[in-house]
JSON list of C-alpha atoms and ligand atoms in Angstrom, two decimals:
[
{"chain": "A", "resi": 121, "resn": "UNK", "atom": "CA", "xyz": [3.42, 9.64, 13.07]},
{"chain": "A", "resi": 122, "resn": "UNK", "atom": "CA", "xyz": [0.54, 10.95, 10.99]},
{"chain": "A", "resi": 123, "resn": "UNK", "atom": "CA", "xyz": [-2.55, 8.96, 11.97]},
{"chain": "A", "resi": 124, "resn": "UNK", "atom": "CA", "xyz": [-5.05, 11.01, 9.76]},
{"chain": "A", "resi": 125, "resn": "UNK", "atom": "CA", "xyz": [-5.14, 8.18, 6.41]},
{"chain": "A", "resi": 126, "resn": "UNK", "atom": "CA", "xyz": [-5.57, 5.06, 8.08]},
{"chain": "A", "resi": 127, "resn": "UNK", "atom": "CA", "xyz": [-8.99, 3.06, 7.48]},
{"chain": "A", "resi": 128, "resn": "UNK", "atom": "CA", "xyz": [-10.91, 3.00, 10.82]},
{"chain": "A", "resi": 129, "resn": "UNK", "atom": "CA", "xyz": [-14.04, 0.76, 10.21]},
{"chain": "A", "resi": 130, "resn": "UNK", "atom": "CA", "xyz": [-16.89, 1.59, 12.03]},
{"chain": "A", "resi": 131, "resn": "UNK", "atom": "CA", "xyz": [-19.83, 0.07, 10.20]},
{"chain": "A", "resi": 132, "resn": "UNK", "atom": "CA", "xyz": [-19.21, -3.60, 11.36]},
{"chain": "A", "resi": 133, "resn": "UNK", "atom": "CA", "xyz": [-16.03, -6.12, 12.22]},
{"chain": "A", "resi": 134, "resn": "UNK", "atom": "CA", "xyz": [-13.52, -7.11, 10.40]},
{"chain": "A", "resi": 135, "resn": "UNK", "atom": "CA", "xyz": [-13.06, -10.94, 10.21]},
{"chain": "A", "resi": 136, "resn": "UNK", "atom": "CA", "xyz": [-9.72, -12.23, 10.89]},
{"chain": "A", "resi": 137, "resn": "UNK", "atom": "CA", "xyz": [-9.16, -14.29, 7.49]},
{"chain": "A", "resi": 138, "resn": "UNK", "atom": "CA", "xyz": [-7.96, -11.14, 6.27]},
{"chain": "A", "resi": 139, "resn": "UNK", "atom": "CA", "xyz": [-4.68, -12.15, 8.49]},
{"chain": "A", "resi": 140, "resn": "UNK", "atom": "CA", "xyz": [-2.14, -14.01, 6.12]},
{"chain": "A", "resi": 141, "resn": "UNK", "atom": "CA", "xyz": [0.68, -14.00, 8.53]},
{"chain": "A", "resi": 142, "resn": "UNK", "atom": "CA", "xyz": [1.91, -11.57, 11.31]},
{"chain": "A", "resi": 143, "resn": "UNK", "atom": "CA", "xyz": [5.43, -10.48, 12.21]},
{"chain": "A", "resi": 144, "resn": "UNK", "atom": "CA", "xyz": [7.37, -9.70, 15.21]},
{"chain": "A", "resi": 145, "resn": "UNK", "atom": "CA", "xyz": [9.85, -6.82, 15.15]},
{"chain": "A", "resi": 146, "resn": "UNK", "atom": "CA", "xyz": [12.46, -7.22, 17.84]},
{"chain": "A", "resi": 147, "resn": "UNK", "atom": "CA", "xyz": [13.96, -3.70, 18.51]},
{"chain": "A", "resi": 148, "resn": "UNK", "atom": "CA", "xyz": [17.80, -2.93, 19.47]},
{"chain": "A", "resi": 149, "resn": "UNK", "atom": "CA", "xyz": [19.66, 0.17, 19.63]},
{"chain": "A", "resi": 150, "resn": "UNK", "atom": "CA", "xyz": [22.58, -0.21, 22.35]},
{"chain": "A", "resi": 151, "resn": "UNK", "atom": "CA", "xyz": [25.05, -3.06, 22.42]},
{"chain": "A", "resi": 152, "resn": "UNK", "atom": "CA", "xyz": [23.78, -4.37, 25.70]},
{"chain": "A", "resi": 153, "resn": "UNK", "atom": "CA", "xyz": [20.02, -4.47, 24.24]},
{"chain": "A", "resi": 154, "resn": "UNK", "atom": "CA", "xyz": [21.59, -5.83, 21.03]},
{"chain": "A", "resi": 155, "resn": "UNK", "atom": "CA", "xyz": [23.02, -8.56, 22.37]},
{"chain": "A", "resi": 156, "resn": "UNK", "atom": "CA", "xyz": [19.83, -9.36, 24.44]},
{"chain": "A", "resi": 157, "resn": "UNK", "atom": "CA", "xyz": [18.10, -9.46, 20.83]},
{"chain": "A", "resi": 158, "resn": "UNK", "atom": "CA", "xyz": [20.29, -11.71, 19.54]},
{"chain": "A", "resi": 159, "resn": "UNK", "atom": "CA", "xyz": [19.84, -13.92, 22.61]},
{"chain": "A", "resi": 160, "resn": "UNK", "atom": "CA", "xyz": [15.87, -13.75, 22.13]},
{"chain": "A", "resi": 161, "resn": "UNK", "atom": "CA", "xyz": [16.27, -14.78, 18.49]},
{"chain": "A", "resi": 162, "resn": "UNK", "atom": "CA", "xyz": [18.83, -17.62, 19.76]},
{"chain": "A", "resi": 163, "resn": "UNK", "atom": "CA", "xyz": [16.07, -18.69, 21.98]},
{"chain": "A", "resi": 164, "resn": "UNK", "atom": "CA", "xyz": [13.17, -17.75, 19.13]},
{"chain": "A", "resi": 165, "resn": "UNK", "atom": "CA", "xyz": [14.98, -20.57, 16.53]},
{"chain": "A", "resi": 166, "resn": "UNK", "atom": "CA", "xyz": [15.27, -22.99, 19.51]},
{"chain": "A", "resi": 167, "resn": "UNK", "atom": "CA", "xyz": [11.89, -23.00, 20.08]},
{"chain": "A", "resi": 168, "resn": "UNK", "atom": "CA", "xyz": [8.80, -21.53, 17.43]},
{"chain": "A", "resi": 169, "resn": "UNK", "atom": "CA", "xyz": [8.26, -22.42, 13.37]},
{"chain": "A", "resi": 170, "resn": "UNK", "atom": "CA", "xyz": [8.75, -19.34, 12.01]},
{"chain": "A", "resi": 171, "resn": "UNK", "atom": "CA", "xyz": [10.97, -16.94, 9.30]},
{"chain": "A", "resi": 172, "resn": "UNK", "atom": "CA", "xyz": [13.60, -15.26, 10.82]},
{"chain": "A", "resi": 173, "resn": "UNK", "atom": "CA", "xyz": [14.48, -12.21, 9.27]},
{"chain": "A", "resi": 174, "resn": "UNK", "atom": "CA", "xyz": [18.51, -11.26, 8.96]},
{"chain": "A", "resi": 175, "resn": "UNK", "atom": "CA", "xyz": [19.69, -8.46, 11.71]},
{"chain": "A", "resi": 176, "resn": "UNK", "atom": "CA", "xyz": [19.19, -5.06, 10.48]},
{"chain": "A", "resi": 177, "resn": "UNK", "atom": "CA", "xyz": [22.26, -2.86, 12.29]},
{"chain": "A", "resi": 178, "resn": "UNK", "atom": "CA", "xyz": [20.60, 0.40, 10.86]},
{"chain": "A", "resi": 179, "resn": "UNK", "atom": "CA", "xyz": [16.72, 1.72, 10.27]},
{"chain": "A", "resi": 180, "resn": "UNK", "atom": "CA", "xyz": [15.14, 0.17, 7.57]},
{"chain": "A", "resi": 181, "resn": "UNK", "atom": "CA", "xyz": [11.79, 1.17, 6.39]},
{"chain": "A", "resi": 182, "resn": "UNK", "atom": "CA", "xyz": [9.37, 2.25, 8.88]},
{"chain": "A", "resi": 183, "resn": "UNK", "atom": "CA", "xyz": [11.39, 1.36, 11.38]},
{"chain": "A", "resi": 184, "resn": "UNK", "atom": "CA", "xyz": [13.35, 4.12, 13.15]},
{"chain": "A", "resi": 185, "resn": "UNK", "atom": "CA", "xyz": [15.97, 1.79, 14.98]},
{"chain": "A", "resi": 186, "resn": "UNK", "atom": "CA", "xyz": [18.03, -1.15, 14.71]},
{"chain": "A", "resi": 187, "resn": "UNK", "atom": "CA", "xyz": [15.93, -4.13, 14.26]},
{"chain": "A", "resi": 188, "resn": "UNK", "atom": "CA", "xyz": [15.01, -8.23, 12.89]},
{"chain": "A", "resi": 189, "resn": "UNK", "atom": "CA", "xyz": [11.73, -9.45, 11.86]},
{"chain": "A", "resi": 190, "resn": "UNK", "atom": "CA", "xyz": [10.32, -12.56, 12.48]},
{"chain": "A", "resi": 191, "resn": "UNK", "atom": "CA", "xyz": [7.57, -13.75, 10.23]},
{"chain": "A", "resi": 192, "resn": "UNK", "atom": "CA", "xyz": [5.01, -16.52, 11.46]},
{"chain": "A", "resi": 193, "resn": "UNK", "atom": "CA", "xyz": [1.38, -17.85, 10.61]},
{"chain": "A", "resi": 194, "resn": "UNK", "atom": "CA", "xyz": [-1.65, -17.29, 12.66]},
{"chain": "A", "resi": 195, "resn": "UNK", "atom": "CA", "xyz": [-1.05, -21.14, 13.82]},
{"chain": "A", "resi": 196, "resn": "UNK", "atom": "CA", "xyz": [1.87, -19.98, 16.11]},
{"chain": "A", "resi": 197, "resn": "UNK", "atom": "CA", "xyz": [0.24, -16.72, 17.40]},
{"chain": "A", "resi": 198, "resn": "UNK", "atom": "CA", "xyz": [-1.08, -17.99, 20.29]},
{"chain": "A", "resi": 199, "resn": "UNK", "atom": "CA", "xyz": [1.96, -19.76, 21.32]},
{"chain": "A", "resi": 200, "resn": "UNK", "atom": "CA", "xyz": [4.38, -17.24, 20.10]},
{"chain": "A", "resi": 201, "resn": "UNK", "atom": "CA", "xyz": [3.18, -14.19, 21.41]},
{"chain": "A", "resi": 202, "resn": "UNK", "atom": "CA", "xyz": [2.57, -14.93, 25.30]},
{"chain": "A", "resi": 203, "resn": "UNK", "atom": "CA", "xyz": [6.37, -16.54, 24.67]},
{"chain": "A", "resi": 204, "resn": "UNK", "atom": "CA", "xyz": [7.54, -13.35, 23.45]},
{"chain": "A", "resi": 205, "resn": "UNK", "atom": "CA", "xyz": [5.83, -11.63, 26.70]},
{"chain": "A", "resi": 206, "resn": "UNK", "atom": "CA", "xyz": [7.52, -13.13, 28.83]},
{"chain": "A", "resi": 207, "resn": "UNK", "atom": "CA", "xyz": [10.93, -13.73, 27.38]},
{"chain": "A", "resi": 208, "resn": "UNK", "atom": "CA", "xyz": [11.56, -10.10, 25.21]},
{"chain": "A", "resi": 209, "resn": "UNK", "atom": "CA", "xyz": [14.44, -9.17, 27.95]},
{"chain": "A", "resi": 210, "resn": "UNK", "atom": "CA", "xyz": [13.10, -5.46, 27.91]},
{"chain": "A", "resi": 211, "resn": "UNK", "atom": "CA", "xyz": [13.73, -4.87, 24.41]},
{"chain": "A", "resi": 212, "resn": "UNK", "atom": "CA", "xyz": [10.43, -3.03, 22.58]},
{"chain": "A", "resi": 213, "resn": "UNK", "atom": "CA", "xyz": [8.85, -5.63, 20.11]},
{"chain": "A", "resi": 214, "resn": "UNK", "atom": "CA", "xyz": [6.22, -4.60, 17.74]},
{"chain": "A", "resi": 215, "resn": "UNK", "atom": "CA", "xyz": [3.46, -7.34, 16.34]},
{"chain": "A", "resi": 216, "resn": "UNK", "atom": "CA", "xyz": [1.52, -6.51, 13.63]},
{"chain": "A", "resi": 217, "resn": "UNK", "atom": "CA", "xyz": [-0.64, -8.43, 11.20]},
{"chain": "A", "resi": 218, "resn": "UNK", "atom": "CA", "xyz": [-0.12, -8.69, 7.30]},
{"chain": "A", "resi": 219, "resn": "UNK", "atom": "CA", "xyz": [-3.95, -7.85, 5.76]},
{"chain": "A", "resi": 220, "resn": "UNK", "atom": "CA", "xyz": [-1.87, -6.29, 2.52]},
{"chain": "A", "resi": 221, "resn": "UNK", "atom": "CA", "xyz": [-2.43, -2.73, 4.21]},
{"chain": "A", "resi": 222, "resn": "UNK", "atom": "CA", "xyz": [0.33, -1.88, 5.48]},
{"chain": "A", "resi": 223, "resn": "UNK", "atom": "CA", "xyz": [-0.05, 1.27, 6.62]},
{"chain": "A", "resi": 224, "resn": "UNK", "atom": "CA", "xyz": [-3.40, 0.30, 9.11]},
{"chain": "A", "resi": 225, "resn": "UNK", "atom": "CA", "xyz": [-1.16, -2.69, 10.08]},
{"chain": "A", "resi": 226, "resn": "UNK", "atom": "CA", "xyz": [1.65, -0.99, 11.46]},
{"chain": "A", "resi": 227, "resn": "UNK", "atom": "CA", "xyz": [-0.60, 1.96, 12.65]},
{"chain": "A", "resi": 228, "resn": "UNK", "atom": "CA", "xyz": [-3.68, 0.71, 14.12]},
{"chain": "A", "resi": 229, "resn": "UNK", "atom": "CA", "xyz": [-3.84, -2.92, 13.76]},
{"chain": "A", "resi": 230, "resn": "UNK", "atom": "CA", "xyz": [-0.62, -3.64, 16.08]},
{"chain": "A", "resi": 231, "resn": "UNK", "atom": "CA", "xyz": [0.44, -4.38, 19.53]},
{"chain": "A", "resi": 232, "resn": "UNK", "atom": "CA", "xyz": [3.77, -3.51, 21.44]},
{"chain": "A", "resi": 233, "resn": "UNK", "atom": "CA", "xyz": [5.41, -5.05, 23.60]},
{"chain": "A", "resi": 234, "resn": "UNK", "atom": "CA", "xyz": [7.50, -2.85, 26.23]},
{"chain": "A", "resi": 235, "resn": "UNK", "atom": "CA", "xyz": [8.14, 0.61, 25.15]},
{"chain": "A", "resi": 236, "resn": "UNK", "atom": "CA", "xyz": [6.41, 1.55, 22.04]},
{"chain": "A", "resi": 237, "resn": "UNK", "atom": "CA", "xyz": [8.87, 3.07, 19.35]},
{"chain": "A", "resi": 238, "resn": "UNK", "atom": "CA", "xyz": [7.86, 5.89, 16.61]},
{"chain": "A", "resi": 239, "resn": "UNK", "atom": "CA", "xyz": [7.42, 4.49, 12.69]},
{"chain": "A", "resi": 240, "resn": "UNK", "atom": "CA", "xyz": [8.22, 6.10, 9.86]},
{"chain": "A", "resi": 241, "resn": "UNK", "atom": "CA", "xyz": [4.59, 6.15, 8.60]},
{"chain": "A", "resi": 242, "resn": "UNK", "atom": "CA", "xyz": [5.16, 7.92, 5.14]},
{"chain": "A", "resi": 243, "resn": "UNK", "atom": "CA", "xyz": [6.92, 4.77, 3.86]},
{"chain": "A", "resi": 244, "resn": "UNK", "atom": "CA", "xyz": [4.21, 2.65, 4.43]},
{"chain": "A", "resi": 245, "resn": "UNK", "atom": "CA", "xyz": [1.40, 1.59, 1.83]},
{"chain": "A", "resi": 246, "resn": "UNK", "atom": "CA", "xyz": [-2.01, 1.42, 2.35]},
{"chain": "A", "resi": 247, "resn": "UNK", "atom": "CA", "xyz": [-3.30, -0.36, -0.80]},
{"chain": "A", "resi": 248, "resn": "UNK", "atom": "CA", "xyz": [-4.24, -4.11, -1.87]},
{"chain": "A", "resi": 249, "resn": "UNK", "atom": "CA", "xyz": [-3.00, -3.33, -5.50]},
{"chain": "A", "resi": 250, "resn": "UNK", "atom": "CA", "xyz": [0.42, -3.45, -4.27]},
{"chain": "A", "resi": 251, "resn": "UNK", "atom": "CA", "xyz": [-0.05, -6.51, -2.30]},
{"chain": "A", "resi": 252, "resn": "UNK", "atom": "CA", "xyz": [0.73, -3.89, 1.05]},
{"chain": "A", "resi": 253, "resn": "UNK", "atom": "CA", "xyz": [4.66, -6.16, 0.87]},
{"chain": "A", "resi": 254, "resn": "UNK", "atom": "CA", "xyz": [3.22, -9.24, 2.27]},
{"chain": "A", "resi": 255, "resn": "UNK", "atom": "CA", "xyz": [4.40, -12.36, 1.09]},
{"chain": "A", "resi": 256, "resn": "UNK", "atom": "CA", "xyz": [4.03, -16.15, 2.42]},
{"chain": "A", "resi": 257, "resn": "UNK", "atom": "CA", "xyz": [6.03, -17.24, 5.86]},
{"chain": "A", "resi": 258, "resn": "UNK", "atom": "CA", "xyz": [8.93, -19.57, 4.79]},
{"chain": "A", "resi": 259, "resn": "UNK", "atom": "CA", "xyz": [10.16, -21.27, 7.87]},
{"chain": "A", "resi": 260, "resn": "UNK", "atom": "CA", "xyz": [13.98, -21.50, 8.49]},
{"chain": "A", "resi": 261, "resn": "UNK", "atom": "CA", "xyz": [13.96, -22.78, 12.00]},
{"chain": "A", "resi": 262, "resn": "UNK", "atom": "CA", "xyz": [14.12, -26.39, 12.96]},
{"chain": "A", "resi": 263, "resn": "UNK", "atom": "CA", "xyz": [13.37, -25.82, 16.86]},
{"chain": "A", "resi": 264, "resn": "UNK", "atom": "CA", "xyz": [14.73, -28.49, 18.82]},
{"chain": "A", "resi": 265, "resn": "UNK", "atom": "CA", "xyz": [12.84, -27.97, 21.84]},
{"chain": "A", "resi": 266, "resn": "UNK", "atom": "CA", "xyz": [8.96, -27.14, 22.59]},
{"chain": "A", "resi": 267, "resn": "UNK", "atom": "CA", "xyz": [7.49, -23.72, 23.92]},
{"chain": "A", "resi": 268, "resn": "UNK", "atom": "CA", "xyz": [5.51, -25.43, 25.99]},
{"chain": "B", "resi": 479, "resn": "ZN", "atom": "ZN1", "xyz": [6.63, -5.98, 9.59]}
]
């Protein structure tokens, strides 16, 4: 992991309205943690507004294992994430925002859950020209019960 391109602002905060969505990124590499992760997302549709991303069986991207993305707004952060504290069955889970800079995103801007995992940091972007990959939440869960 090469930490020596990422944007570290020192001069003064960075409001949050740069945040147009976050995503989780449920990890899996045996078949005992995989089937916990497909529990969790199970559990995740059941209960949370959010886009659930298909089940990756190999590394895709930056990520160097076996893996599914969930993509929510900063409405169901605060409900989501404690939820995924406590109910990620051991499995590593990175959250990271979507600012259209990918690279600081992944790099500095996240939190992990469990164990953290390395990422493939030379496929990530850094720039708002590209639009950085991020693209609106659409929701495909209809939860059925409440998180709370
Ligand atoms: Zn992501």
């Amino acid at each position: 992991m090469s930490g020596t391109d990422v944007t570290v602002r020192e001069d003064a905060p960075e409001g949050t309205g740069v945040i147009q969505s976050y995503h989780a990124h449920v990890y899996f590499e045996t078949p005992d943690e995989r089937a916990r992760a497909l529990r969790v997302r199970d559990w995740i549709a059941e209960h949370f507004l959010v886009q659930l991303g298909r089940v990756h069986d190999k590394p895709v991207g930056p990520h160097g294992v076996p893996m599914y993305q969930v993509a929510f707004g900063p409405d169901v952060f605060h409900q989501f994430t404690p939820w995924l504290m406590l109910n990620r069955l051991g499995l590593s889970v990175l959250i990271h925002p979507n600012t259209g800079r990918a690279r600081d995103d992944h790099l500095i801007h996240a939190l992990w859950l469990g164990t953290p995992l390395p990422l493939l940091a030379d496929t990530l972007p850094n720039s708002l020209a590209t639009g950085g990959g991020v693209s609106a939440v659409e929701v495909n869960t209809s939860p059925s019960r409440t998180s709370q």
